PDB file of C-alpha atoms and ligand atoms in Angstrom:
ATOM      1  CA  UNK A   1      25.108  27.625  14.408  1.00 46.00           C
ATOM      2  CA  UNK A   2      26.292  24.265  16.742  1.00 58.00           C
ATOM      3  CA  UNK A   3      23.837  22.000  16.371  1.00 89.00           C
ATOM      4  CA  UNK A   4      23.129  22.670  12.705  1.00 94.00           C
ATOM      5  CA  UNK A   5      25.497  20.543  11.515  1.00 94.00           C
ATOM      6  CA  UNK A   6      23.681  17.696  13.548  1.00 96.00           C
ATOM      7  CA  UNK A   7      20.385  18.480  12.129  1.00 97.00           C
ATOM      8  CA  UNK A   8      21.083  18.606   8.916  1.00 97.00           C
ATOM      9  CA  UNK A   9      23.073  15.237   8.869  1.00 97.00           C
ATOM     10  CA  UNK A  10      19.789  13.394  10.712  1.00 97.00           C
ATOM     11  CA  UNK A  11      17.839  14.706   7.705  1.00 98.00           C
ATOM     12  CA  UNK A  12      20.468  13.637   5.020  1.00 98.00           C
ATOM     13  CA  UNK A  13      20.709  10.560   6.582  1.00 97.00           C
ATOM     14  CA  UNK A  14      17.026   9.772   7.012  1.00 96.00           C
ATOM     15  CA  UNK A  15      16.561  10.437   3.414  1.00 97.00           C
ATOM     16  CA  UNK A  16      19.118   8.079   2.437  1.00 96.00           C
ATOM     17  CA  UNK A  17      17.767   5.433   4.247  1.00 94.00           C
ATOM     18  CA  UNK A  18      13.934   6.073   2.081  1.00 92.00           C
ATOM     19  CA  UNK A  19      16.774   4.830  -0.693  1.00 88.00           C
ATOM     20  CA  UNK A  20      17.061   1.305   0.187  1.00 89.00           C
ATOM     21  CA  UNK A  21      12.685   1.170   1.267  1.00 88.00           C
ATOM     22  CA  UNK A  22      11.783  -2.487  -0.093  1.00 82.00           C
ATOM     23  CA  UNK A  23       9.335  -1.258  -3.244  1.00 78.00           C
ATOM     24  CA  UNK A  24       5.370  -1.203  -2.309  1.00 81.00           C
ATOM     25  CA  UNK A  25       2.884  -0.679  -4.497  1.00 82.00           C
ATOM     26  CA  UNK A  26       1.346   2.574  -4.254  1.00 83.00           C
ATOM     27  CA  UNK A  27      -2.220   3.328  -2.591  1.00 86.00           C
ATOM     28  CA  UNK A  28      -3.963   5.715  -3.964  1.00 90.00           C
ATOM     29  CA  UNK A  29      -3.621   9.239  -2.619  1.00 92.00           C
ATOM     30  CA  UNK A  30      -4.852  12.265  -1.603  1.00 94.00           C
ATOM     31  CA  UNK A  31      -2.532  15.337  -2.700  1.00 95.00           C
ATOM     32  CA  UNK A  32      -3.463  18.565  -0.618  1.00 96.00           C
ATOM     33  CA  UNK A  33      -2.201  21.567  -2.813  1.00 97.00           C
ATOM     34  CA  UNK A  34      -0.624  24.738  -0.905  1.00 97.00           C
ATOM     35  CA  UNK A  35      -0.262  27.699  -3.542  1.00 97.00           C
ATOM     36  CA  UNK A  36       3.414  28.620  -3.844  1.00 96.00           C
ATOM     37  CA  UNK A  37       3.686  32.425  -2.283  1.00 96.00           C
ATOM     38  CA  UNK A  38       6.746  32.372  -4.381  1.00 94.00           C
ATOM     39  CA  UNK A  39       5.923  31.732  -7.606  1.00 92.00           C
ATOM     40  CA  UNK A  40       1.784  31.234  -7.409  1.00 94.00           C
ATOM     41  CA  UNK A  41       1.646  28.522  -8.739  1.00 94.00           C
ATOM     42  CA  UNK A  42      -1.680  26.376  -7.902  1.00 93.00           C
ATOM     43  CA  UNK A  43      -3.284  23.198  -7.333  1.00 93.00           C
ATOM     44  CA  UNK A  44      -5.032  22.934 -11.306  1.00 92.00           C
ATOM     45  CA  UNK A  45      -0.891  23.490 -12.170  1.00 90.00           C
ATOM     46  CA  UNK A  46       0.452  20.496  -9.878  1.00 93.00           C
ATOM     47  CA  UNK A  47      -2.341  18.228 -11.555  1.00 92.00           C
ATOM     48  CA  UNK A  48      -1.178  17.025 -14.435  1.00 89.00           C
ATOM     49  CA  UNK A  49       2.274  15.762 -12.844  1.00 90.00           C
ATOM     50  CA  UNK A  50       0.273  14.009  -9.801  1.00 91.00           C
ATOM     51  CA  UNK A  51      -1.519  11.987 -12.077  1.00 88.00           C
ATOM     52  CA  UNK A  52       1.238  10.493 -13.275  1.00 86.00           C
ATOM     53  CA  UNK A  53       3.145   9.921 -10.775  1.00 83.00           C
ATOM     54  CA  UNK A  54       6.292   7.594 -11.929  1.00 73.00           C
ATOM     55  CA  UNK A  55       5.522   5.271  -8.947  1.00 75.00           C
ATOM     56  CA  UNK A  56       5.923   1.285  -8.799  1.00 70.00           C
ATOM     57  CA  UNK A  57       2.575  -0.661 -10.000  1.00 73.00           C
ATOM     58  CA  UNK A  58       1.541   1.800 -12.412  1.00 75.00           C
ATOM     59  CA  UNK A  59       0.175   5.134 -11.814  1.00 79.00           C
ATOM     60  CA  UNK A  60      -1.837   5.749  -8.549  1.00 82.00           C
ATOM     61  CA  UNK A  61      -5.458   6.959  -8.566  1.00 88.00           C
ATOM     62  CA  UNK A  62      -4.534  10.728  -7.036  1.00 92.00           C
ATOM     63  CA  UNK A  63      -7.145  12.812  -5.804  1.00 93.00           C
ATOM     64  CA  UNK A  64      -5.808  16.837  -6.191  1.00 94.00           C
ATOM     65  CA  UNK A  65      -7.273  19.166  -4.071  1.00 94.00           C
ATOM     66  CA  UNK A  66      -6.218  22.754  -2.903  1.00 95.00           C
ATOM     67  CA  UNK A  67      -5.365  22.701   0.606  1.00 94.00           C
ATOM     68  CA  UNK A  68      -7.826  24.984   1.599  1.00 93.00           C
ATOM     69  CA  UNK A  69     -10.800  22.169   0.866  1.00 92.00           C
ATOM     70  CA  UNK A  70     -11.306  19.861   3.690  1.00 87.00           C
ATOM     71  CA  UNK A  71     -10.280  16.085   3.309  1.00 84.00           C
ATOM     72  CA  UNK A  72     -12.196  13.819   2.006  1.00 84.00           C
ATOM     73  CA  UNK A  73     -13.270  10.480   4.135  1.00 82.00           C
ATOM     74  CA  UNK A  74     -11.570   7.457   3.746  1.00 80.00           C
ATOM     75  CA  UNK A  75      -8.804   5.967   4.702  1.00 80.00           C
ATOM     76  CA  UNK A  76      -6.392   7.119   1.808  1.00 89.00           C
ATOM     77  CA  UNK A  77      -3.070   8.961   2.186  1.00 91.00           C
ATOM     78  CA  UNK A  78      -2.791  12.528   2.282  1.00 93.00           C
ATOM     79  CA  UNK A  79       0.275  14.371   1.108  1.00 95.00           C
ATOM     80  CA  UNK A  80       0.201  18.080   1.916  1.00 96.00           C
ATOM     81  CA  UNK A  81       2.572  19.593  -0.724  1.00 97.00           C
ATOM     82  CA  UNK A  82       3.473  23.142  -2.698  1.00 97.00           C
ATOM     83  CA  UNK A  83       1.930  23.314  -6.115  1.00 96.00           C
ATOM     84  CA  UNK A  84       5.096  23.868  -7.772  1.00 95.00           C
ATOM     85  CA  UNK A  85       7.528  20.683  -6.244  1.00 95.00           C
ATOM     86  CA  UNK A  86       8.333  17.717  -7.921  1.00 94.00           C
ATOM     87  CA  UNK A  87       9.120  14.674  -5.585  1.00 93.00           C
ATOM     88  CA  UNK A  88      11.191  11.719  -6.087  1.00 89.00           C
ATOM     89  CA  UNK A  89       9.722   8.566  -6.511  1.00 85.00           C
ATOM     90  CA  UNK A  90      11.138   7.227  -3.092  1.00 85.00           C
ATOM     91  CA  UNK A  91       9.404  10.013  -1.573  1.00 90.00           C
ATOM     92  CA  UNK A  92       5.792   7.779  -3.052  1.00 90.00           C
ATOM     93  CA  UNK A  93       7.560   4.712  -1.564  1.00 88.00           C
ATOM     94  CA  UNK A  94       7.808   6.340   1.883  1.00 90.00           C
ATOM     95  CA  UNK A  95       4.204   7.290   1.859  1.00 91.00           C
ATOM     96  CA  UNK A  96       3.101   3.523   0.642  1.00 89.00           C
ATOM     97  CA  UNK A  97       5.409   2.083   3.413  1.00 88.00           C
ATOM     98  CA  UNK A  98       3.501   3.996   5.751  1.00 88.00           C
ATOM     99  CA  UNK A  99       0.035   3.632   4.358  1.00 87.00           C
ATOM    100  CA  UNK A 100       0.471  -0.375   4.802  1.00 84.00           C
ATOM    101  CA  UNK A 101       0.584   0.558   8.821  1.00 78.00           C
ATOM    102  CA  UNK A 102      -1.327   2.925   9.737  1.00 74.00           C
ATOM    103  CA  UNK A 103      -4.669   4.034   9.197  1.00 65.00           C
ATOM    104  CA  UNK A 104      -4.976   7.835   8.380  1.00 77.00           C
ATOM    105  CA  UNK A 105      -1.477   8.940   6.977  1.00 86.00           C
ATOM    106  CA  UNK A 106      -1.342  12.806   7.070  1.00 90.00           C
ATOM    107  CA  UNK A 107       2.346  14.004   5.656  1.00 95.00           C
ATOM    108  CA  UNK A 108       3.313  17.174   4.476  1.00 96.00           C
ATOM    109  CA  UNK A 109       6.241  17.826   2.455  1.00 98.00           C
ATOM    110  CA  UNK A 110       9.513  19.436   3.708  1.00 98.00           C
ATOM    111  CA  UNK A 111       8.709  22.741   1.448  1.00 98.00           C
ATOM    112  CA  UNK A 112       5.315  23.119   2.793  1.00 98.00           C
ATOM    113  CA  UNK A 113       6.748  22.651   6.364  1.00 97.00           C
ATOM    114  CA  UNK A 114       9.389  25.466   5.545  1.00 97.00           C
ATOM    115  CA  UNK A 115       7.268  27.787   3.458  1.00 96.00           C
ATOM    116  CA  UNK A 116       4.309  27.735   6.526  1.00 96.00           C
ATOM    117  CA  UNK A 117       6.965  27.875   9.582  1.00 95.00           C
ATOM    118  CA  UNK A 118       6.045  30.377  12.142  1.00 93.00           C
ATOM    119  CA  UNK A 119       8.861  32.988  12.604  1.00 95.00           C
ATOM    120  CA  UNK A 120      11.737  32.319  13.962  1.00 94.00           C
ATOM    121  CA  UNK A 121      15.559  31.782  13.450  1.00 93.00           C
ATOM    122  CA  UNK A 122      16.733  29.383  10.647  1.00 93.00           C
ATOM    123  CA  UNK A 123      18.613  26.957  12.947  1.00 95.00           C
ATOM    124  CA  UNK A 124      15.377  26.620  15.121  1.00 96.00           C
ATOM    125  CA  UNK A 125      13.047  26.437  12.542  1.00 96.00           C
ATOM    126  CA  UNK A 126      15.580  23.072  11.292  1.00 97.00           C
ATOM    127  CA  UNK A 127      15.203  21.383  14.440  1.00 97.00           C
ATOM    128  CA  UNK A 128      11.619  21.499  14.868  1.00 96.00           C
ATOM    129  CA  UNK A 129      11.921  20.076  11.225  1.00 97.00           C
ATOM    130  CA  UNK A 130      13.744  17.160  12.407  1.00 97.00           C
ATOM    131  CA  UNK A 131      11.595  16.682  15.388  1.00 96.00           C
ATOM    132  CA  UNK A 132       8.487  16.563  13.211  1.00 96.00           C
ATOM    133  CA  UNK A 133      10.478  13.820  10.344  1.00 96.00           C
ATOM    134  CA  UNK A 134      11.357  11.295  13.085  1.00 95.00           C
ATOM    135  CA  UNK A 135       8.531   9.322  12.739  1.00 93.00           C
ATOM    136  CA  UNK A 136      10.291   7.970   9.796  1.00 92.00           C
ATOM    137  CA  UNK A 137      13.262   6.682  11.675  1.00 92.00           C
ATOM    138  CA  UNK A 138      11.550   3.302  12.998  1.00 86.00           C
ATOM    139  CA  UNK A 139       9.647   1.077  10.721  1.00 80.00           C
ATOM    140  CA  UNK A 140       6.803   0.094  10.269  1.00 81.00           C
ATOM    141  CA  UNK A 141       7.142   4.116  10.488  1.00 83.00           C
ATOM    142  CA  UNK A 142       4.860   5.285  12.771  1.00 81.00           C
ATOM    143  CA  UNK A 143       3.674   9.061  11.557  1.00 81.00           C
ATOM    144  CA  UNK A 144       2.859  11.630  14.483  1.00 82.00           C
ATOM    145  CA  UNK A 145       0.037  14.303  13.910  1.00 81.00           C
ATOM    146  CA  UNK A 146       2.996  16.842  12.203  1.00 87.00           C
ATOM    147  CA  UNK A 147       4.203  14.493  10.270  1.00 94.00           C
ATOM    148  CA  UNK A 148       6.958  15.768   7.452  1.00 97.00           C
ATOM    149  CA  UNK A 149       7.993  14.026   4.541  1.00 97.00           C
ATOM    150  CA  UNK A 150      11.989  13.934   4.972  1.00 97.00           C
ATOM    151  CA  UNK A 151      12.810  14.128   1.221  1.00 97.00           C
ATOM    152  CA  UNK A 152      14.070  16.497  -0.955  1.00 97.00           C
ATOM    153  CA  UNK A 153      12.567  18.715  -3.405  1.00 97.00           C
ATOM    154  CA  UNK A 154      12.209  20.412  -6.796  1.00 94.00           C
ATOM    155  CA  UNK A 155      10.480  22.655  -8.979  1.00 92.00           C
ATOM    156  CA  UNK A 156       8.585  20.538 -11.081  1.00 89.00           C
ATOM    157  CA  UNK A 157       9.888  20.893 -15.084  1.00 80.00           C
ATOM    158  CA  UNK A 158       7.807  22.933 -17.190  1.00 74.00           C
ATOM    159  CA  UNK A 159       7.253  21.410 -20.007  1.00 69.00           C
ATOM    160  CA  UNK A 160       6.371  24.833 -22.375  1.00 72.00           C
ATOM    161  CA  UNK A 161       9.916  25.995 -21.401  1.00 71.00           C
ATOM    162  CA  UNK A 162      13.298  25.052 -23.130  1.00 72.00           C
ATOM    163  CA  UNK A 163      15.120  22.432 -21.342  1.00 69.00           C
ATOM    164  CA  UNK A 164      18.525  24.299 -21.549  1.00 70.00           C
ATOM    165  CA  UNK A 165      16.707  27.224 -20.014  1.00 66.00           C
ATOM    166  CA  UNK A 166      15.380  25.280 -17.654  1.00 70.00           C
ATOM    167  CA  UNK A 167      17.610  22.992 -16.033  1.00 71.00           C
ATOM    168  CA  UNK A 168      19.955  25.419 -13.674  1.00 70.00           C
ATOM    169  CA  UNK A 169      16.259  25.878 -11.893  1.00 74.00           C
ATOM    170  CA  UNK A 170      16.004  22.476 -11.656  1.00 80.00           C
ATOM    171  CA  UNK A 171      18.706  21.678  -8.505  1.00 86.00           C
ATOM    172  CA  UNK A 172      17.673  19.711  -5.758  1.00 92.00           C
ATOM    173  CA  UNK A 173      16.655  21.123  -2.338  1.00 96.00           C
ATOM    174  CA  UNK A 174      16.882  19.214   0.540  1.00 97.00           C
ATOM    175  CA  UNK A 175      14.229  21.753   2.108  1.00 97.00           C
ATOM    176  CA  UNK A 176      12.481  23.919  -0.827  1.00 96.00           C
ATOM    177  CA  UNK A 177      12.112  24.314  -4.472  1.00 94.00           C
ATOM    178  CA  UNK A 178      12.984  28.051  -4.328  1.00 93.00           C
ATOM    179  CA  UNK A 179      16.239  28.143  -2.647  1.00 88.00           C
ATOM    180  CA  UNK A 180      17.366  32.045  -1.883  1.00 80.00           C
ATOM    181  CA  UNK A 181      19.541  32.478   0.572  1.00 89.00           C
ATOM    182  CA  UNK A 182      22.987  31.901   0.184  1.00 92.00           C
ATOM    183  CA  UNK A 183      22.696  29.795   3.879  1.00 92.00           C
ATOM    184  CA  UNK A 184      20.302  27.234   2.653  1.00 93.00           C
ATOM    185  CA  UNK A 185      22.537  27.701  -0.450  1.00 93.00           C
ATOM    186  CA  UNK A 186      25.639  26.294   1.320  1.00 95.00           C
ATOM    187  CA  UNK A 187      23.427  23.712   4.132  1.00 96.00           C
ATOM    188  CA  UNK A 188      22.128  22.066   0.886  1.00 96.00           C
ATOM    189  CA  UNK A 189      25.883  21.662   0.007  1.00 96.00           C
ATOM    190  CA  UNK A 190      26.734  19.972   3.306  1.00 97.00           C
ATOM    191  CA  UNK A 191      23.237  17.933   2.797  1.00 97.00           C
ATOM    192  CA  UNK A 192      24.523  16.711  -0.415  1.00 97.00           C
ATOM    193  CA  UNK A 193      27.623  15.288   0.631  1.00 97.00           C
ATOM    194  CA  UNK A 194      26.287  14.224   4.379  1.00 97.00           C
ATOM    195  CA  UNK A 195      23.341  12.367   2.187  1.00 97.00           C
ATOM    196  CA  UNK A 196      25.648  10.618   0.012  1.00 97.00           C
ATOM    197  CA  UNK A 197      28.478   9.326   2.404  1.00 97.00           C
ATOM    198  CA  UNK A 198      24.929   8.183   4.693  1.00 96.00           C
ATOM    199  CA  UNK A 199      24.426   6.065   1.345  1.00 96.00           C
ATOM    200  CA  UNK A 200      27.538   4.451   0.932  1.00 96.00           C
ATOM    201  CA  UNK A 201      27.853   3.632   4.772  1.00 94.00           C
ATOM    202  CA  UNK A 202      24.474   1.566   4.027  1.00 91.00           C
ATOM    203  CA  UNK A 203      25.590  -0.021   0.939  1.00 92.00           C
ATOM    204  CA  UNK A 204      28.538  -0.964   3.022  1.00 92.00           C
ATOM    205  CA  UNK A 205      26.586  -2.670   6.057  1.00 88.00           C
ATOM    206  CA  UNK A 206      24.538  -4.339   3.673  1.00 82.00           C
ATOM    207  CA  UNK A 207      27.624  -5.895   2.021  1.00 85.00           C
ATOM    208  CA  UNK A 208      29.368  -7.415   5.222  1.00 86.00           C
ATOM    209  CA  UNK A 209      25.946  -8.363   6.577  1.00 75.00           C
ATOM    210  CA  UNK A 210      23.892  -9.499   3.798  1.00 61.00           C
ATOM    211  CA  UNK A 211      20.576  -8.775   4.472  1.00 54.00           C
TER     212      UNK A 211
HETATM  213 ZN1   ZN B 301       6.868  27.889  -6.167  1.00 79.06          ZN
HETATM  214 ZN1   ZN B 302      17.788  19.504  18.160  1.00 79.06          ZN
END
């Protein structure tokens, strides 16, 4: 597993960095819906929550369409994401960052990435991960046709079920809202920690530099 370790630290890392994004007010967006093939859940069930999005400058006009439908012209941002994930908000501040560059932003989340992967060993299937989040490494980011999202994920709360119930489903994912295997188990661990010390190393630069 050499190399792993590596990976997963440029992803915890990159993440961290989306932390300390200057805010942007959101453009509106086009959300591309892939059904869950773990839990089914669909693009009429991801509506509600991308309409309102808890993004800076109020809530963003969101087009929701199943992935299946071809996107609509026009310039807007399109977010390719699984019907049943919840984002952070810096994930929206990513995306806006991006939009002010470039013309036709095309992103898919990390879960969609990792729940359409073609077969193949875990470890590979994380670097081709990274390779496809490094866009986000320079800014003005400059997103390549493969284009991931590098933020993590969660299934999105259900508001008919009891919170108490609820919550131990709840966990962050750095890679997918249905997290099975005891190795992504213990990798989300390690992304935990790596994400957080990334954080604090920032916080510190900023401090002695001040910028
Ligand atoms: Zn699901
Ligand atoms: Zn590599």
């Amino acid at each position: 597993m050499s190399g792993v370790t590596a990976v997963v630290e440029r992803m915890a890392r990159r993440e961290a960095a989306v932390f300390f994004l200057r805010s942007r007010e959101m453009t509106p967006l086009v959300a591309r819906v892939l059904r869950c093939p773990t839990c089914g859940a669909g693009a009429d069930d991801a509506e509600e929550y991308l309409r309102g999005l808890p993004v800076w400058g109020g809530r963003p006009a969101v087009t929701v369409l199943p992935v299946t439908e071809p996107r609509p012209d026009g310039g807007d941002p399109a977010l390719t994401m699984l019907a049943c994930e919840a984002l952070p908000a810096r994930a929206f501040l990513l995306i806006a960052e991006a939009a002010y560059s470039t013309v036709a932003l095309d992103v898919r989340t990390r879960a969609v990435a990792w729940t359409t992967r073609p077969p193949s060993t875990e470890a590979d299937a994380l670097h081709s991960l990274d390779a496809a989040e490094r866009w986000a490494d320079a800014l003005p980011p400059q997103p390549s046709d493969d284009a991931v999202l590098p933020i993590s994920t969660r299934l999105r709360p259900d508001p008919r079920q009891e919170w108490q119930a609820h919550r131990t489903r709840l966990a962050q994912h750095f890679l997918t809202p249905h997290c099975t295997t005891h190795s992504l188990l213990k990798l989300n661990e390690a992304y935990h920690r790596l994400r957080i010390r990334a954080a604090a190393d920032m916080l510190e630069r900023e401090a002695q530099l001040g910028y």
